[in-house]
Amino acid sequence: MDGKVKILIVEDEPIIAKDIEYYLQKLGYFIVGTAHDSESALDMLASRQPDLVLLDINIEGTKDGIEIATVINEKYQLPFLFLTSYSDESTLSRAKETRPYGYIVKPFDEKDLKTSVAIALANHNMDHTKKEISKEKLNDMSHSDISDKEYQVIKDIVAGCSSSEIADKNFISINTVKFHLKNIYQKLEVSGKTELLSKVMTL
């Protein structure tokens, strides 16, 4: 799983959800879970720490996909793609307000999925790299000062690098990256990369 992009699928039609899972695993992504209703989706968002969410607009449960998208923007700042067979103006208008990274219109094929996910991840990474992370501000919110090496790892994560890419880029081992990450998580009181990004992007 290390280095793989983690994706959460929110889709209430089991056959479609299974197709998406099969295609994405074939493309090298790691599926952290498949939610068939809004309650499960919100639980998995909190506990599974995905890097990207595929979100059916017309999901079962107390919230629809657009309402879940609002929660994602407010709490997690994750990229998400809408899965939809809807094309009416009012639905699209509501969906646009949540600033999705794209739409996948049903029925779709593997190529549609591959292209949409790749573009969403690339655009999200570009958005992050535009933001310069201040070491001083990081130190203000941490228990003890962030070291220069930890600061570099944080910047690489914000730029969208995987653990293996960080290792290669900085001429260190994966274990060293994991060691730095463990220290970073403790200092900033976060449980993983997704929570780290959420906290850092508020600076």
mmCIF file of N, CA and C in Angstrom, residues 16-119:
data_model
loop_
_atom_site.group_PDB
_atom_site.id
_atom_site.type_symbol
_atom_site.label_atom_id
_atom_site.label_comp_id
_atom_site.label_asym_id
_atom_site.label_seq_id
_atom_site.Cartn_x
_atom_site.Cartn_y
_atom_site.Cartn_z
ATOM 1 N N ILE A 16 -21.968 -1.096 -9.883
ATOM 2 C CA ILE A 16 -21.149 0.038 -10.356
ATOM 3 C C ILE A 16 -19.948 0.222 -9.430
ATOM 4 N N ALA A 17 -20.183 0.122 -8.107
ATOM 5 C CA ALA A 17 -19.098 0.278 -7.134
ATOM 6 C C ALA A 17 -18.014 -0.776 -7.358
ATOM 7 N N LYS A 18 -18.430 -2.023 -7.616
ATOM 8 C CA LYS A 18 -17.463 -3.101 -7.853
ATOM 9 C C LYS A 18 -16.662 -2.858 -9.123
ATOM 10 N N ASP A 19 -17.328 -2.358 -10.172
ATOM 11 C CA ASP A 19 -16.638 -2.040 -11.432
ATOM 12 C C ASP A 19 -15.575 -0.970 -11.200
ATOM 13 N N ILE A 20 -15.954 0.081 -10.445
ATOM 14 C CA ILE A 20 -15.009 1.172 -10.153
ATOM 15 C C ILE A 20 -13.811 0.631 -9.377
ATOM 16 N N GLU A 21 -14.094 -0.185 -8.372
ATOM 17 C CA GLU A 21 -13.025 -0.756 -7.549
ATOM 18 C C GLU A 21 -12.080 -1.599 -8.393
ATOM 19 N N TYR A 22 -12.645 -2.413 -9.284
ATOM 20 C CA TYR A 22 -11.834 -3.271 -10.150
ATOM 21 C C TYR A 22 -10.934 -2.433 -11.063
ATOM 22 N N TYR A 23 -11.518 -1.427 -11.711
ATOM 23 C CA TYR A 23 -10.743 -0.572 -12.628
ATOM 24 C C TYR A 23 -9.613 0.150 -11.887
ATOM 25 N N LEU A 24 -9.939 0.721 -10.723
ATOM 26 C CA LEU A 24 -8.950 1.521 -10.001
ATOM 27 C C LEU A 24 -7.809 0.668 -9.459
ATOM 28 N N GLN A 25 -8.139 -0.517 -8.966
ATOM 29 C CA GLN A 25 -7.076 -1.419 -8.484
ATOM 30 C C GLN A 25 -6.172 -1.841 -9.641
ATOM 31 N N LYS A 26 -6.785 -2.073 -10.794
ATOM 32 C CA LYS A 26 -6.027 -2.427 -11.990
ATOM 33 C C LYS A 26 -5.073 -1.300 -12.395
ATOM 34 N N LEU A 27 -5.484 -0.052 -12.110
ATOM 35 C CA LEU A 27 -4.663 1.113 -12.446
ATOM 36 C C LEU A 27 -3.612 1.408 -11.367
ATOM 37 N N GLY A 28 -3.620 0.624 -10.279
ATOM 38 C CA GLY A 28 -2.590 0.777 -9.260
ATOM 39 C C GLY A 28 -2.985 1.599 -8.044
ATOM 40 N N TYR A 29 -4.269 1.943 -7.937
ATOM 41 C CA TYR A 29 -4.727 2.701 -6.779
ATOM 42 C C TYR A 29 -5.144 1.747 -5.656
ATOM 43 N N PHE A 30 -5.143 2.261 -4.420
ATOM 44 C CA PHE A 30 -5.550 1.460 -3.269
ATOM 45 C C PHE A 30 -6.929 1.933 -2.806
ATOM 46 N N ILE A 31 -7.884 1.017 -2.744
ATOM 47 C CA ILE A 31 -9.242 1.366 -2.323
ATOM 48 C C ILE A 31 -9.350 1.203 -0.808
ATOM 49 N N VAL A 32 -9.592 2.314 -0.105
ATOM 50 C CA VAL A 32 -9.671 2.252 1.359
ATOM 51 C C VAL A 32 -11.055 1.826 1.836
ATOM 52 N N GLY A 33 -12.033 1.892 0.944
ATOM 53 C CA GLY A 33 -13.377 1.470 1.321
ATOM 54 C C GLY A 33 -14.394 1.851 0.265
ATOM 55 N N THR A 34 -15.557 1.201 0.347
ATOM 56 C CA THR A 34 -16.683 1.530 -0.522
ATOM 57 C C THR A 34 -17.899 1.773 0.363
ATOM 58 N N ALA A 35 -18.434 2.984 0.291
ATOM 59 C CA ALA A 35 -19.596 3.355 1.100
ATOM 60 C C ALA A 35 -20.850 3.343 0.218
ATOM 61 N N HIS A 36 -21.916 2.710 0.729
ATOM 62 C CA HIS A 36 -23.161 2.621 -0.033
ATOM 63 C C HIS A 36 -24.230 3.598 0.464
ATOM 64 N N ASP A 37 -23.909 4.369 1.508
ATOM 65 C CA ASP A 37 -24.839 5.393 1.986
ATOM 66 C C ASP A 37 -24.041 6.531 2.624
ATOM 67 N N SER A 38 -24.717 7.639 2.888
ATOM 68 C CA SER A 38 -24.002 8.836 3.358
ATOM 69 C C SER A 38 -23.394 8.643 4.745
ATOM 70 N N GLU A 39 -24.071 7.890 5.616
ATOM 71 C CA GLU A 39 -23.536 7.676 6.961
ATOM 72 C C GLU A 39 -22.203 6.921 6.912
ATOM 73 N N SER A 40 -22.168 5.846 6.112
ATOM 74 C CA SER A 40 -20.920 5.076 5.948
ATOM 75 C C SER A 40 -19.832 5.939 5.327
ATOM 76 N N ALA A 41 -20.225 6.769 4.370
ATOM 77 C CA ALA A 41 -19.262 7.646 3.694
ATOM 78 C C ALA A 41 -18.596 8.588 4.693
ATOM 79 N N LEU A 42 -19.385 9.194 5.575
ATOM 80 C CA LEU A 42 -18.835 10.139 6.556
ATOM 81 C C LEU A 42 -17.945 9.420 7.565
ATOM 82 N N ASP A 43 -18.342 8.213 7.966
ATOM 83 C CA ASP A 43 -17.508 7.410 8.880
ATOM 84 C C ASP A 43 -16.159 7.079 8.243
ATOM 85 N N MET A 44 -16.214 6.650 6.965
ATOM 86 C CA MET A 44 -14.980 6.257 6.272
ATOM 87 C C MET A 44 -14.078 7.454 5.993
ATOM 88 N N LEU A 45 -14.669 8.604 5.731
ATOM 89 C CA LEU A 45 -13.870 9.814 5.535
ATOM 90 C C LEU A 45 -13.048 10.112 6.786
ATOM 91 N N ALA A 46 -13.670 9.931 7.939
ATOM 92 C CA ALA A 46 -13.001 10.228 9.200
ATOM 93 C C ALA A 46 -11.960 9.183 9.580
ATOM 94 N N SER A 47 -12.224 7.912 9.239
ATOM 95 C CA SER A 47 -11.366 6.833 9.738
ATOM 96 C C SER A 47 -10.368 6.266 8.724
ATOM 97 N N ARG A 48 -10.650 6.390 7.426
ATOM 98 C CA ARG A 48 -9.804 5.719 6.429
ATOM 99 C C ARG A 48 -8.763 6.623 5.775
ATOM 100 N N GLN A 49 -8.902 7.924 5.942
ATOM 101 C CA GLN A 49 -7.939 8.906 5.417
ATOM 102 C C GLN A 49 -7.625 8.732 3.923
ATOM 103 N N PRO A 50 -8.630 8.844 3.080
ATOM 104 C CA PRO A 50 -8.370 8.742 1.636
ATOM 105 C C PRO A 50 -7.638 9.965 1.102
ATOM 106 N N ASP A 51 -7.031 9.810 -0.084
ATOM 107 C CA ASP A 51 -6.396 10.933 -0.779
ATOM 108 C C ASP A 51 -7.341 11.554 -1.805
ATOM 109 N N LEU A 52 -8.350 10.771 -2.202
ATOM 110 C CA LEU A 52 -9.298 11.192 -3.232
ATOM 111 C C LEU A 52 -10.617 10.468 -2.979
ATOM 112 N N VAL A 53 -11.735 11.141 -3.276
ATOM 113 C CA VAL A 53 -13.053 10.530 -3.099
ATOM 114 C C VAL A 53 -13.804 10.557 -4.421
ATOM 115 N N LEU A 54 -14.365 9.400 -4.795
ATOM 116 C CA LEU A 54 -15.303 9.331 -5.924
ATOM 117 C C LEU A 54 -16.692 9.332 -5.310
ATOM 118 N N LEU A 55 -17.486 10.315 -5.653
ATOM 119 C CA LEU A 55 -18.690 10.618 -4.894
ATOM 120 C C LEU A 55 -19.940 10.643 -5.776
ATOM 121 N N ASP A 56 -20.802 9.657 -5.568
ATOM 122 C CA ASP A 56 -22.076 9.615 -6.291
ATOM 123 C C ASP A 56 -22.973 10.751 -5.786
ATOM 124 N N ILE A 57 -23.512 11.538 -6.685
ATOM 125 C CA ILE A 57 -24.386 12.640 -6.277
ATOM 126 C C ILE A 57 -25.654 12.106 -5.613
ATOM 127 N N ASN A 58 -26.218 11.060 -6.175
ATOM 128 C CA ASN A 58 -27.495 10.535 -5.691
ATOM 129 C C ASN A 58 -27.261 9.339 -4.762
ATOM 130 N N ILE A 59 -26.666 9.604 -3.585
ATOM 131 C CA ILE A 59 -26.326 8.529 -2.651
ATOM 132 C C ILE A 59 -27.468 8.311 -1.660
ATOM 133 N N GLU A 60 -27.632 7.079 -1.203
ATOM 134 C CA GLU A 60 -28.627 6.773 -0.177
ATOM 135 C C GLU A 60 -28.199 7.383 1.158
ATOM 136 N N GLY A 61 -29.187 7.621 2.051
ATOM 137 C CA GLY A 61 -28.866 8.120 3.383
ATOM 138 C C GLY A 61 -29.462 9.485 3.663
ATOM 139 N N THR A 62 -29.026 10.072 4.767
ATOM 140 C CA THR A 62 -29.604 11.345 5.194
ATOM 141 C C THR A 62 -29.039 12.547 4.430
ATOM 142 N N LYS A 63 -27.894 12.363 3.774
ATOM 143 C CA LYS A 63 -27.296 13.433 2.966
ATOM 144 C C LYS A 63 -27.113 12.940 1.539
ATOM 145 N N ASP A 64 -27.176 13.844 0.570
ATOM 146 C CA ASP A 64 -26.827 13.458 -0.794
ATOM 147 C C ASP A 64 -25.340 13.734 -1.017
ATOM 148 N N GLY A 65 -24.847 13.383 -2.198
ATOM 149 C CA GLY A 65 -23.422 13.531 -2.486
ATOM 150 C C GLY A 65 -22.940 14.965 -2.419
ATOM 151 N N ILE A 66 -23.799 15.901 -2.760
ATOM 152 C CA ILE A 66 -23.408 17.306 -2.755
ATOM 153 C C ILE A 66 -23.217 17.799 -1.319
ATOM 154 N N GLU A 67 -24.071 17.323 -0.423
ATOM 155 C CA GLU A 67 -23.924 17.683 0.991
ATOM 156 C C GLU A 67 -22.655 17.057 1.585
ATOM 157 N N ILE A 68 -22.342 15.826 1.172
ATOM 158 C CA ILE A 68 -21.097 15.191 1.623
ATOM 159 C C ILE A 68 -19.897 15.978 1.094
ATOM 160 N N ALA A 69 -19.998 16.452 -0.145
ATOM 161 C CA ALA A 69 -18.919 17.258 -0.739
ATOM 162 C C ALA A 69 -18.653 18.516 0.091
ATOM 163 N N THR A 70 -19.703 19.117 0.611
ATOM 164 C CA THR A 70 -19.555 20.303 1.462
ATOM 165 C C THR A 70 -18.780 19.960 2.733
ATOM 166 N N VAL A 71 -19.084 18.800 3.316
ATOM 167 C CA VAL A 71 -18.359 18.340 4.507
ATOM 168 C C VAL A 71 -16.881 18.114 4.170
ATOM 169 N N ILE A 72 -16.626 17.497 3.012
ATOM 170 C CA ILE A 72 -15.236 17.254 2.575
ATOM 171 C C ILE A 72 -14.470 18.573 2.484
ATOM 172 N N ASN A 73 -15.100 19.581 1.897
ATOM 173 C CA ASN A 73 -14.436 20.883 1.756
ATOM 174 C C ASN A 73 -14.165 21.529 3.113
ATOM 175 N N GLU A 74 -15.125 21.421 4.021
ATOM 176 C CA GLU A 74 -15.003 22.099 5.314
ATOM 177 C C GLU A 74 -14.024 21.399 6.258
ATOM 178 N N LYS A 75 -14.024 20.058 6.255
ATOM 179 C CA LYS A 75 -13.248 19.317 7.262
ATOM 180 C C LYS A 75 -11.960 18.679 6.746
ATOM 181 N N TYR A 76 -11.942 18.305 5.454
ATOM 182 C CA TYR A 76 -10.829 17.479 4.986
ATOM 183 C C TYR A 76 -10.005 18.080 3.850
ATOM 184 N N GLN A 77 -10.568 19.028 3.104
ATOM 185 C CA GLN A 77 -9.868 19.659 1.968
ATOM 186 C C GLN A 77 -9.271 18.619 1.008
ATOM 187 N N LEU A 78 -10.083 17.608 0.705
ATOM 188 C CA LEU A 78 -9.649 16.549 -0.216
ATOM 189 C C LEU A 78 -10.198 16.799 -1.614
ATOM 190 N N PRO A 79 -9.487 16.319 -2.645
ATOM 191 C CA PRO A 79 -10.073 16.373 -3.986
ATOM 192 C C PRO A 79 -11.169 15.317 -4.112
ATOM 193 N N PHE A 80 -12.224 15.637 -4.820
ATOM 194 C CA PHE A 80 -13.275 14.649 -5.068
ATOM 195 C C PHE A 80 -13.832 14.824 -6.486
ATOM 196 N N LEU A 81 -14.300 13.725 -7.007
ATOM 197 C CA LEU A 81 -14.936 13.687 -8.330
ATOM 198 C C LEU A 81 -16.382 13.238 -8.148
ATOM 199 N N PHE A 82 -17.305 13.902 -8.798
ATOM 200 C CA PHE A 82 -18.689 13.466 -8.735
ATOM 201 C C PHE A 82 -18.958 12.358 -9.756
ATOM 202 N N LEU A 83 -19.641 11.331 -9.298
ATOM 203 C CA LEU A 83 -20.185 10.307 -10.193
ATOM 204 C C LEU A 83 -21.643 10.681 -10.401
ATOM 205 N N THR A 84 -22.071 10.803 -11.632
ATOM 206 C CA THR A 84 -23.444 11.261 -11.839
ATOM 207 C C THR A 84 -24.064 10.772 -13.135
ATOM 208 N N SER A 85 -25.375 10.537 -13.044
ATOM 209 C CA SER A 85 -26.150 10.314 -14.266
ATOM 210 C C SER A 85 -27.140 11.471 -14.397
ATOM 211 N N TYR A 86 -27.001 12.423 -13.486
ATOM 212 C CA TYR A 86 -27.886 13.594 -13.495
ATOM 213 C C TYR A 86 -27.335 14.682 -14.405
ATOM 214 N N SER A 87 -28.231 15.350 -15.101
ATOM 215 C CA SER A 87 -27.776 16.461 -15.940
ATOM 216 C C SER A 87 -28.723 17.657 -15.827
ATOM 217 N N ASP A 88 -29.698 17.589 -14.878
ATOM 218 C CA ASP A 88 -30.615 18.727 -14.768
ATOM 219 C C ASP A 88 -29.885 19.935 -14.192
ATOM 220 N N GLU A 89 -30.351 21.100 -14.556
ATOM 221 C CA GLU A 89 -29.647 22.348 -14.263
ATOM 222 C C GLU A 89 -29.499 22.617 -12.769
ATOM 223 N N SER A 90 -30.535 22.351 -11.991
ATOM 224 C CA SER A 90 -30.479 22.666 -10.559
ATOM 225 C C SER A 90 -29.454 21.791 -9.831
ATOM 226 N N THR A 91 -29.380 20.502 -10.226
ATOM 227 C CA THR A 91 -28.397 19.597 -9.611
ATOM 228 C C THR A 91 -26.985 20.035 -9.970
ATOM 229 N N LEU A 92 -26.752 20.328 -11.240
ATOM 230 C CA LEU A 92 -25.425 20.760 -11.685
ATOM 231 C C LEU A 92 -25.018 22.074 -11.024
ATOM 232 N N SER A 93 -25.985 22.967 -10.831
ATOM 233 C CA SER A 93 -25.710 24.254 -10.216
ATOM 234 C C SER A 93 -25.260 24.061 -8.762
ATOM 235 N N ARG A 94 -25.946 23.189 -8.034
ATOM 236 C CA ARG A 94 -25.558 22.875 -6.646
ATOM 237 C C ARG A 94 -24.184 22.204 -6.612
ATOM 238 N N ALA A 95 -23.968 21.296 -7.544
ATOM 239 C CA ALA A 95 -22.705 20.552 -7.582
ATOM 240 C C ALA A 95 -21.527 21.492 -7.845
ATOM 241 N N LYS A 96 -21.689 22.437 -8.761
ATOM 242 C CA LYS A 96 -20.606 23.364 -9.118
ATOM 243 C C LYS A 96 -20.142 24.182 -7.915
ATOM 244 N N GLU A 97 -21.072 24.515 -7.024
ATOM 245 C CA GLU A 97 -20.737 25.356 -5.872
ATOM 246 C C GLU A 97 -19.749 24.675 -4.921
ATOM 247 N N THR A 98 -19.673 23.338 -4.968
ATOM 248 C CA THR A 98 -18.753 22.617 -4.075
ATOM 249 C C THR A 98 -17.345 22.501 -4.666
ATOM 250 N N ARG A 99 -17.142 23.004 -5.865
ATOM 251 C CA ARG A 99 -15.837 23.009 -6.549
ATOM 252 C C ARG A 99 -15.229 21.609 -6.674
ATOM 253 N N PRO A 100 -15.930 20.688 -7.334
ATOM 254 C CA PRO A 100 -15.356 19.345 -7.539
ATOM 255 C C PRO A 100 -14.173 19.412 -8.494
ATOM 256 N N TYR A 101 -13.349 18.385 -8.472
ATOM 257 C CA TYR A 101 -12.219 18.311 -9.394
ATOM 258 C C TYR A 101 -12.612 17.648 -10.708
ATOM 259 N N GLY A 102 -13.897 17.411 -10.888
ATOM 260 C CA GLY A 102 -14.373 16.856 -12.147
ATOM 261 C C GLY A 102 -15.648 16.045 -11.966
ATOM 262 N N TYR A 103 -16.173 15.578 -13.093
ATOM 263 C CA TYR A 103 -17.385 14.766 -13.109
ATOM 264 C C TYR A 103 -17.126 13.517 -13.937
ATOM 265 N N ILE A 104 -17.624 12.389 -13.462
ATOM 266 C CA ILE A 104 -17.595 11.162 -14.246
ATOM 267 C C ILE A 104 -19.054 10.802 -14.518
ATOM 268 N N VAL A 105 -19.446 10.874 -15.766
ATOM 269 C CA VAL A 105 -20.850 10.653 -16.127
ATOM 270 C C VAL A 105 -21.098 9.174 -16.408
ATOM 271 N N LYS A 106 -22.094 8.611 -15.746
ATOM 272 C CA LYS A 106 -22.472 7.210 -15.970
ATOM 273 C C LYS A 106 -23.292 7.113 -17.255
ATOM 274 N N PRO A 107 -23.154 6.053 -18.009
ATOM 275 C CA PRO A 107 -22.162 4.981 -17.859
ATOM 276 C C PRO A 107 -20.771 5.448 -18.322
ATOM 277 N N PHE A 108 -19.732 4.921 -17.698
ATOM 278 C CA PHE A 108 -18.367 5.311 -18.032
ATOM 279 C C PHE A 108 -17.539 4.050 -18.257
ATOM 280 N N ASP A 109 -16.352 4.228 -18.833
ATOM 281 C CA ASP A 109 -15.466 3.069 -19.028
ATOM 282 C C ASP A 109 -14.149 3.316 -18.301
ATOM 283 N N GLU A 110 -13.250 2.373 -18.386
ATOM 284 C CA GLU A 110 -11.978 2.449 -17.669
ATOM 285 C C GLU A 110 -11.174 3.684 -18.074
ATOM 286 N N LYS A 111 -11.221 4.008 -19.358
ATOM 287 C CA LYS A 111 -10.461 5.168 -19.854
ATOM 288 C C LYS A 111 -10.979 6.467 -19.229
ATOM 289 N N ASP A 112 -12.312 6.610 -19.132
ATOM 290 C CA ASP A 112 -12.899 7.805 -18.507
ATOM 291 C C ASP A 112 -12.416 7.946 -17.070
ATOM 292 N N LEU A 113 -12.457 6.824 -16.362
ATOM 293 C CA LEU A 113 -12.070 6.804 -14.950
ATOM 294 C C LEU A 113 -10.590 7.156 -14.792
ATOM 295 N N LYS A 114 -9.761 6.517 -15.605
ATOM 296 C CA LYS A 114 -8.312 6.740 -15.552
ATOM 297 C C LYS A 114 -7.969 8.207 -15.773
ATOM 298 N N THR A 115 -8.549 8.793 -16.812
ATOM 299 C CA THR A 115 -8.259 10.185 -17.159
ATOM 300 C C THR A 115 -8.744 11.144 -16.088
ATOM 301 N N SER A 116 -9.989 10.945 -15.626
ATOM 302 C CA SER A 116 -10.578 11.858 -14.642
ATOM 303 C C SER A 116 -9.823 11.842 -13.327
ATOM 304 N N VAL A 117 -9.453 10.646 -12.861
ATOM 305 C CA VAL A 117 -8.728 10.529 -11.586
ATOM 306 C C VAL A 117 -7.338 11.147 -11.702
ATOM 307 N N ALA A 118 -6.643 10.871 -12.790
ATOM 308 C CA ALA A 118 -5.291 11.410 -12.988
ATOM 309 C C ALA A 118 -5.311 12.940 -13.037
ATOM 310 N N ILE A 119 -6.281 13.516 -13.729
ATOM 311 C CA ILE A 119 -6.380 14.974 -13.838
ATOM 312 C C ILE A 119 -6.710 15.594 -12.482
#
